[in-house]
Coordinates of C-alpha atoms in Angstrom, one line a residue:
M1 CA -130.0 -25.9 27.0
S2 CA -127.2 -26.4 29.5
D3 CA -124.7 -29.2 28.3
P4 CA -125.5 -32.5 30.5
K5 CA -121.9 -33.8 30.3
E6 CA -121.3 -30.4 32.4
A7 CA -124.2 -31.6 34.5
T8 CA -122.2 -34.9 35.6
K9 CA -119.5 -33.6 36.2
G10 CA -118.2 -33.5 40.1
P11 CA -117.0 -30.8 41.9
Q12 CA -113.4 -29.1 41.0
E13 CA -110.8 -30.4 42.3
P14 CA -108.6 -27.5 44.5
A15 CA -105.7 -26.3 42.4
L16 CA -103.2 -26.7 45.7
V17 CA -103.2 -28.9 48.1
L18 CA -101.0 -29.4 51.1
D19 CA -102.2 -32.6 52.8
R20 CA -100.8 -32.9 56.5
V21 CA -97.0 -31.8 55.4
S22 CA -94.1 -31.7 57.7
H23 CA -91.1 -30.7 57.1
A24 CA -87.6 -30.7 59.4
F25 CA -84.3 -29.1 59.5
G26 CA -82.2 -31.1 61.8
G27 CA -83.8 -31.9 65.3
L28 CA -86.2 -28.5 64.1
L29 CA -89.7 -29.2 62.8
A30 CA -89.9 -25.9 60.4
V31 CA -93.7 -27.3 59.3
D32 CA -95.7 -29.2 61.5
D33 CA -98.6 -31.1 59.9
L34 CA -99.9 -28.3 57.8
S35 CA -103.1 -28.8 56.0
L36 CA -104.3 -26.3 53.4
T37 CA -106.3 -25.8 49.9
V38 CA -106.0 -23.4 47.6
E39 CA -108.8 -23.3 44.9
A40 CA -108.9 -21.7 41.3
G41 CA -108.8 -18.4 41.2
E42 CA -108.7 -17.8 44.4
L43 CA -105.7 -15.8 46.5
V44 CA -104.6 -17.5 49.9
C45 CA -101.6 -15.7 52.2
L46 CA -99.4 -17.8 54.5
L47 CA -98.9 -15.1 57.4
G48 CA -97.0 -15.3 60.5
P49 CA -93.3 -14.2 61.9
S50 CA -90.0 -15.0 60.5
G51 CA -89.2 -18.9 61.3
C52 CA -92.9 -19.9 61.2
G53 CA -92.7 -22.1 58.7
K54 CA -94.9 -20.3 55.8
T55 CA -91.6 -20.1 53.5
T56 CA -90.5 -23.9 53.8
A57 CA -94.4 -24.7 52.8
L58 CA -94.5 -22.3 50.0
R59 CA -91.1 -24.2 48.6
I60 CA -92.8 -27.7 49.3
A61 CA -95.4 -26.8 47.0
A62 CA -92.7 -25.8 44.4
G63 CA -90.8 -28.9 44.7
L64 CA -87.7 -26.4 45.9
E65 CA -87.6 -28.4 49.1
H66 CA -88.1 -32.3 49.3
L67 CA -91.2 -33.1 51.0
Q68 CA -90.7 -35.3 53.9
Q69 CA -94.1 -36.2 55.1
G70 CA -97.7 -35.6 53.7
R71 CA -98.5 -35.1 50.1
V72 CA -98.6 -32.4 47.5
V73 CA -101.4 -32.1 45.3
L74 CA -102.4 -30.0 41.9
A75 CA -105.6 -30.2 40.8
G76 CA -106.3 -33.3 42.0
R77 CA -102.7 -34.8 40.7
V78 CA -100.0 -36.0 43.5
V79 CA -96.8 -34.5 42.7
A80 CA -95.0 -35.2 45.7
G81 CA -95.9 -37.9 48.0
E82 CA -97.0 -41.6 47.3
R83 CA -93.3 -42.4 46.1
R84 CA -93.6 -39.7 44.2
D85 CA -91.5 -36.1 43.5
I86 CA -91.8 -34.3 40.2
P87 CA -89.6 -31.8 39.8
P88 CA -90.5 -27.8 39.8
E89 CA -89.9 -27.6 35.9
D90 CA -92.8 -30.1 35.5
R91 CA -95.5 -28.8 37.9
N92 CA -96.9 -26.0 35.9
I93 CA -96.9 -23.4 38.3
G94 CA -96.0 -20.0 38.1
L95 CA -93.2 -18.1 40.8
M96 CA -92.5 -15.0 42.1
F97 CA -89.6 -14.6 44.8
Q98 CA -88.8 -11.3 46.3
D99 CA -85.6 -11.4 44.8
N100 CA -87.5 -11.5 41.0
A101 CA -84.3 -13.7 39.8
L102 CA -84.5 -11.4 36.2
F103 CA -81.8 -12.5 33.7
P104 CA -79.6 -9.6 33.1
H105 CA -78.6 -10.1 29.7
L106 CA -81.9 -10.5 28.4
S107 CA -84.2 -7.9 27.3
V108 CA -87.5 -7.2 28.7
R109 CA -89.4 -8.9 26.1
A110 CA -86.8 -11.8 25.8
N111 CA -87.1 -12.2 29.9
V112 CA -90.8 -12.9 29.6
A113 CA -91.1 -14.7 26.5
F114 CA -88.1 -17.3 28.4
G115 CA -90.7 -19.7 29.3
L116 CA -92.6 -19.7 26.4
N117 CA -90.1 -21.9 23.7
K118 CA -92.8 -24.3 23.2
L119 CA -95.1 -21.8 21.1
P120 CA -94.6 -20.8 17.7
A121 CA -92.7 -17.6 16.9
G122 CA -95.5 -15.5 16.4
E123 CA -97.4 -16.6 19.4
R124 CA -94.7 -16.3 21.3
R125 CA -94.4 -13.0 20.5
S126 CA -98.2 -12.0 20.9
R127 CA -98.4 -13.7 24.2
T128 CA -95.1 -11.7 25.3
D129 CA -96.6 -8.3 24.4
A130 CA -100.0 -9.1 25.8
M131 CA -98.5 -10.1 29.1
L132 CA -96.4 -6.6 29.1
A133 CA -99.3 -4.7 28.5
Q134 CA -101.2 -6.5 31.1
V135 CA -98.5 -5.2 33.5
G136 CA -98.0 -1.8 32.0
M137 CA -94.8 -2.4 31.1
D138 CA -95.0 -3.2 27.1
A139 CA -92.9 0.5 27.1
Y140 CA -89.9 -0.9 27.8
A141 CA -89.5 -4.2 26.2
E142 CA -86.2 -3.4 24.5
S143 CA -84.7 -2.4 28.1
Y144 CA -82.7 -4.7 30.3
P145 CA -83.2 -5.3 33.6
H146 CA -80.5 -3.0 35.1
Q147 CA -82.3 -0.2 33.5
L148 CA -85.4 -0.5 35.5
S149 CA -86.6 0.7 39.1
G150 CA -87.5 -2.1 41.7
G151 CA -91.4 -1.8 40.9
Q152 CA -90.7 -2.1 37.2
Q153 CA -88.8 -5.1 37.6
Q154 CA -91.1 -6.7 39.9
R155 CA -93.7 -6.1 37.7
V156 CA -91.8 -7.7 34.6
A157 CA -91.2 -10.9 37.1
L158 CA -95.0 -11.2 37.5
A159 CA -95.4 -10.8 33.6
R160 CA -92.6 -13.8 32.9
A161 CA -94.0 -16.0 35.5
L162 CA -97.7 -15.1 34.0
A163 CA -97.1 -15.6 30.4
P164 CA -97.3 -19.5 30.3
G165 CA -100.3 -19.3 32.1
P166 CA -100.1 -21.8 35.3
P167 CA -103.2 -22.8 37.0
V168 CA -100.8 -22.3 40.4
M169 CA -99.0 -19.3 41.0
L170 CA -96.7 -19.2 44.4
L171 CA -95.5 -15.9 45.9
D172 CA -92.8 -15.5 48.4
E173 CA -92.4 -11.8 50.0
P174 CA -92.6 -10.7 46.4
F175 CA -92.9 -6.9 47.8
S176 CA -90.4 -6.6 51.0
G177 CA -87.7 -4.9 49.1
L178 CA -89.4 -1.9 47.4
D179 CA -89.9 1.1 49.4
Q180 CA -93.3 1.7 51.2
A181 CA -95.2 3.9 48.4
L182 CA -93.8 1.9 45.9
R183 CA -95.0 -1.3 47.6
H184 CA -98.6 -0.1 47.7
Q185 CA -98.5 0.5 44.2
I186 CA -97.1 -2.9 43.3
R187 CA -99.0 -4.8 45.4
D188 CA -102.6 -3.1 43.8
Q189 CA -101.3 -3.9 40.3
T190 CA -100.2 -7.7 41.4
L191 CA -103.5 -8.3 42.9
H192 CA -106.0 -6.9 39.8
V193 CA -103.2 -9.1 37.3
L194 CA -103.5 -12.3 39.6
K195 CA -107.4 -12.2 39.9
Q196 CA -107.8 -11.5 35.8
S197 CA -105.6 -14.3 35.1
G198 CA -107.9 -16.5 37.2
A199 CA -104.7 -18.7 38.6
A200 CA -104.9 -20.1 42.4
T201 CA -102.2 -18.1 44.0
L202 CA -100.7 -19.0 47.7
M203 CA -98.5 -15.9 48.5
V204 CA -96.0 -15.8 51.7
T205 CA -96.0 -12.4 54.0
H206 CA -95.2 -11.2 57.2
D207 CA -96.8 -8.2 57.1
P208 CA -100.7 -8.5 58.5
E209 CA -101.7 -5.3 56.4
E210 CA -100.7 -6.6 53.2
A211 CA -102.1 -10.0 53.9
M212 CA -105.3 -8.6 54.6
F213 CA -105.4 -6.1 51.6
M214 CA -103.9 -9.4 48.7
A215 CA -106.1 -12.0 50.0
D216 CA -109.4 -13.7 49.6
R217 CA -108.4 -16.1 52.7
I218 CA -105.3 -15.9 55.2
A219 CA -104.0 -19.6 57.3
L220 CA -101.7 -17.8 59.9
M221 CA -99.0 -19.8 61.4
R222 CA -97.0 -20.0 64.4
D223 CA -94.1 -22.3 65.2
G224 CA -94.3 -24.6 61.9
K225 CA -98.4 -25.5 62.7
M226 CA -101.5 -23.7 61.5
V227 CA -103.1 -21.1 64.1
Q228 CA -105.8 -20.2 62.2
S229 CA -107.4 -19.7 58.8
G230 CA -110.1 -17.4 57.2
Q231 CA -111.0 -14.8 55.4
P232 CA -109.2 -11.6 56.5
S233 CA -112.0 -10.4 58.6
E234 CA -112.7 -13.7 60.5
L235 CA -109.1 -13.4 62.0
Y236 CA -109.5 -9.9 62.5
L237 CA -113.1 -9.4 64.2
N238 CA -112.4 -13.1 66.1
P239 CA -109.5 -14.1 66.6
R240 CA -109.0 -18.1 67.8
D241 CA -105.9 -16.8 70.8
A242 CA -103.9 -13.8 72.1
F243 CA -101.4 -14.3 69.4
A244 CA -104.0 -13.9 66.4
A245 CA -105.3 -10.9 67.8
A246 CA -102.0 -9.4 68.6
F247 CA -100.3 -10.4 65.7
F248 CA -102.5 -8.0 63.2
G249 CA -102.0 -4.9 65.1
E250 CA -101.4 -3.3 68.7
V251 CA -103.4 -4.4 71.4
N252 CA -104.0 -2.7 75.1
R253 CA -103.3 -6.2 77.2
L254 CA -105.3 -6.4 80.5
P255 CA -105.2 -8.8 83.1
G256 CA -108.1 -10.1 85.0
V257 CA -109.6 -13.1 87.1
V258 CA -113.1 -14.6 85.9
H259 CA -115.7 -13.9 88.3
E260 CA -119.3 -16.0 88.2
G261 CA -118.3 -15.4 83.8
R262 CA -117.3 -11.7 83.7
V263 CA -113.9 -10.5 84.3
Q264 CA -113.7 -6.5 85.6
T265 CA -111.9 -4.2 83.5
P266 CA -111.9 0.1 84.1
F267 CA -114.7 0.1 81.7
G268 CA -116.8 -2.1 83.7
W269 CA -117.7 -5.9 83.3
V270 CA -116.8 -8.2 80.0
R271 CA -118.4 -11.5 79.7
A272 CA -116.1 -14.4 80.0
D273 CA -118.2 -17.4 79.5
D274 CA -115.9 -20.3 78.8
H275 CA -113.6 -19.5 81.0
A276 CA -113.6 -21.4 84.4
E277 CA -114.4 -19.8 87.7
G278 CA -111.3 -18.3 89.2
A279 CA -109.3 -18.4 86.2
Q280 CA -106.4 -16.0 85.6
V281 CA -107.0 -14.5 82.0
E282 CA -106.3 -11.4 79.3
V283 CA -108.4 -8.9 78.4
L284 CA -107.1 -7.4 74.9
I285 CA -108.7 -4.2 73.4
R286 CA -107.9 -3.3 70.5
P287 CA -106.7 0.7 70.8
E288 CA -109.9 1.4 67.9
A289 CA -112.1 -0.1 70.6
L290 CA -111.6 3.0 72.8
V291 CA -114.1 5.4 71.8
L292 CA -113.1 9.1 73.1
R293 CA -115.4 12.3 73.2
P294 CA -115.0 15.2 75.0
I295 CA -116.3 14.8 78.9
G296 CA -119.5 16.8 79.8
P297 CA -120.8 17.5 83.2
G298 CA -120.8 13.9 84.1
C299 CA -119.7 10.2 82.3
R300 CA -122.5 8.5 80.6
A301 CA -123.5 5.0 81.6
G302 CA -120.7 2.8 80.1
E303 CA -117.7 5.8 80.4
R304 CA -114.8 6.3 82.4
P305 CA -112.4 9.6 82.4
A306 CA -109.4 9.3 81.0
H307 CA -106.3 11.9 81.3
V308 CA -104.7 12.7 77.8
L309 CA -100.9 11.8 78.4
A310 CA -100.0 12.6 74.6
S311 CA -100.9 12.7 71.2
R312 CA -99.6 11.7 68.0
M313 CA -100.7 12.4 64.4
L314 CA -100.3 8.9 62.1
G315 CA -101.8 10.0 59.0
R316 CA -105.0 8.9 58.3
S317 CA -105.3 8.0 62.3
S318 CA -104.2 9.8 65.6
M319 CA -102.7 7.8 68.5
I320 CA -103.8 8.7 72.2
H321 CA -102.1 8.2 75.2
L322 CA -104.5 7.8 77.7
S323 CA -104.3 7.0 81.8
V324 CA -107.0 5.4 82.9
H325 CA -107.8 4.6 86.3
G326 CA -108.0 0.8 87.1
P327 CA -110.3 -1.1 88.5
H328 CA -108.2 -2.1 91.9
G329 CA -107.0 1.4 92.0
D330 CA -104.0 1.3 89.6
D331 CA -103.2 3.7 87.1
L332 CA -103.6 1.8 83.5
H333 CA -101.5 3.6 80.5
L334 CA -103.9 2.3 77.6
H335 CA -104.1 3.6 73.9
A336 CA -106.6 4.5 71.6
R337 CA -106.5 5.2 67.7
I338 CA -109.4 7.5 66.5
P339 CA -109.3 9.5 63.0
G340 CA -106.6 11.6 62.2
R341 CA -108.1 15.4 62.5
Q342 CA -108.5 14.7 66.0
L343 CA -106.0 15.6 68.6
P344 CA -106.7 16.1 72.2
A345 CA -104.2 18.2 74.1
E346 CA -102.2 16.8 76.8
D347 CA -103.8 16.8 80.6
E348 CA -107.1 16.8 78.5
V349 CA -109.7 14.7 80.1
M350 CA -112.0 12.6 78.0
A351 CA -114.6 10.3 78.1
V352 CA -113.7 6.8 77.4
E353 CA -116.3 3.8 76.2
L354 CA -115.3 0.2 75.1
D355 CA -116.4 -0.8 71.8
R356 CA -116.5 -4.9 73.4
G357 CA -116.8 -6.0 69.5
Q358 CA -113.3 -5.6 69.7
A359 CA -112.3 -6.7 72.7
F360 CA -111.4 -11.0 73.7
V361 CA -110.7 -12.5 76.9
F362 CA -108.1 -15.1 76.5
P363 CA -105.8 -17.2 79.3
T364 CA -103.2 -15.4 80.6
H365 CA -99.7 -16.5 78.9
R366 CA -97.4 -18.4 81.0
A367 CA -95.3 -16.5 83.6
D368 CA -91.6 -16.7 81.8
N369 CA -93.6 -16.2 78.3
T370 CA -92.0 -19.2 76.3
G371 CA -92.7 -22.3 75.0
P372 CA -96.0 -22.7 73.5
M373 CA -99.2 -20.4 74.5
P374 CA -101.9 -22.5 76.7
P375 CA -104.9 -23.1 73.8
A376 CA -107.6 -21.1 73.7
A377 CA -111.0 -22.2 75.6
P378 CA -113.2 -23.7 72.9
G379 CA -115.7 -21.2 72.0
R380 CA -113.9 -18.1 73.1
T381 CA -116.1 -15.8 74.2
K382 CA -115.9 -12.3 72.8
A383 CA -116.6 -9.3 75.1

């Protein structure tokens, strides 16, 4: 039978809440009215370009930056705001940074045990050894940080941060100092260890692929504001504006004008229902949205001929440079991304069809490309 006390419990409080947080450095507004929640066991990535405010937001959550406006709440407890500012060491959070900051004079075991001084010696040793085993570093317990590789140091730093069992983990670009192959391996291991721990995790990164790999949910930032938040697939397949669409990879940009709720492209008309008649727009097309096949006696409905300018194998995919005859008599240089083993020859003519599920219509940027981007029309229509 279920416990009646459990039945009367309300919904669990989020592990971490940033509530309308704003922060300025001099005249620069680094974080602008940011609200974000992270649930227990959830991994959320703050993603964005350098200078967008994501690290400042993380430091405010950690208590490393004094809160200027808003609130920080941990499991229902206000730790910053409302005339309260609890120091980092009393917030019961785990921290992991790009610079793992291991103590050079302490062994691996002593580094991990550093935050467990309140435990009895036997329990402290048992907890330390269990954490080292979890990150695969138990064989290096008596080694010192200078004897470890960068990836090994990161695993020790993770074990040290998780050893006290914090309900919230904060990670700031933890893998950016590693080479690519090692970065992939360490972030995979880190993801599994964090999920096993059950901690709520907020992680900062500027790498969209890393965010998509790690996150249950992504919060995309630009100029201190949150642009869009959701599951990785939602941001990739349903971007809210041109910045969000382009941040997750290269896009082909085609200018156009809305006519009767549509925009003309080299591949026919695409819908633009939510844009005004005569509005100047951009059609953003992901390279993988251009589907290629050898051309036959003629193009099928929806296909257009294209000349191959160059083919470059990139490993798991190939980038194909195409010249396509545009709707206004001009030749357009477009990029298509196809499976890596397919390499059409230079000057070969291919049939190209547009996957409209990966083409998006947004208002055109300002001509000088400065200042904030115009907001997307409500209910932006996917092509």
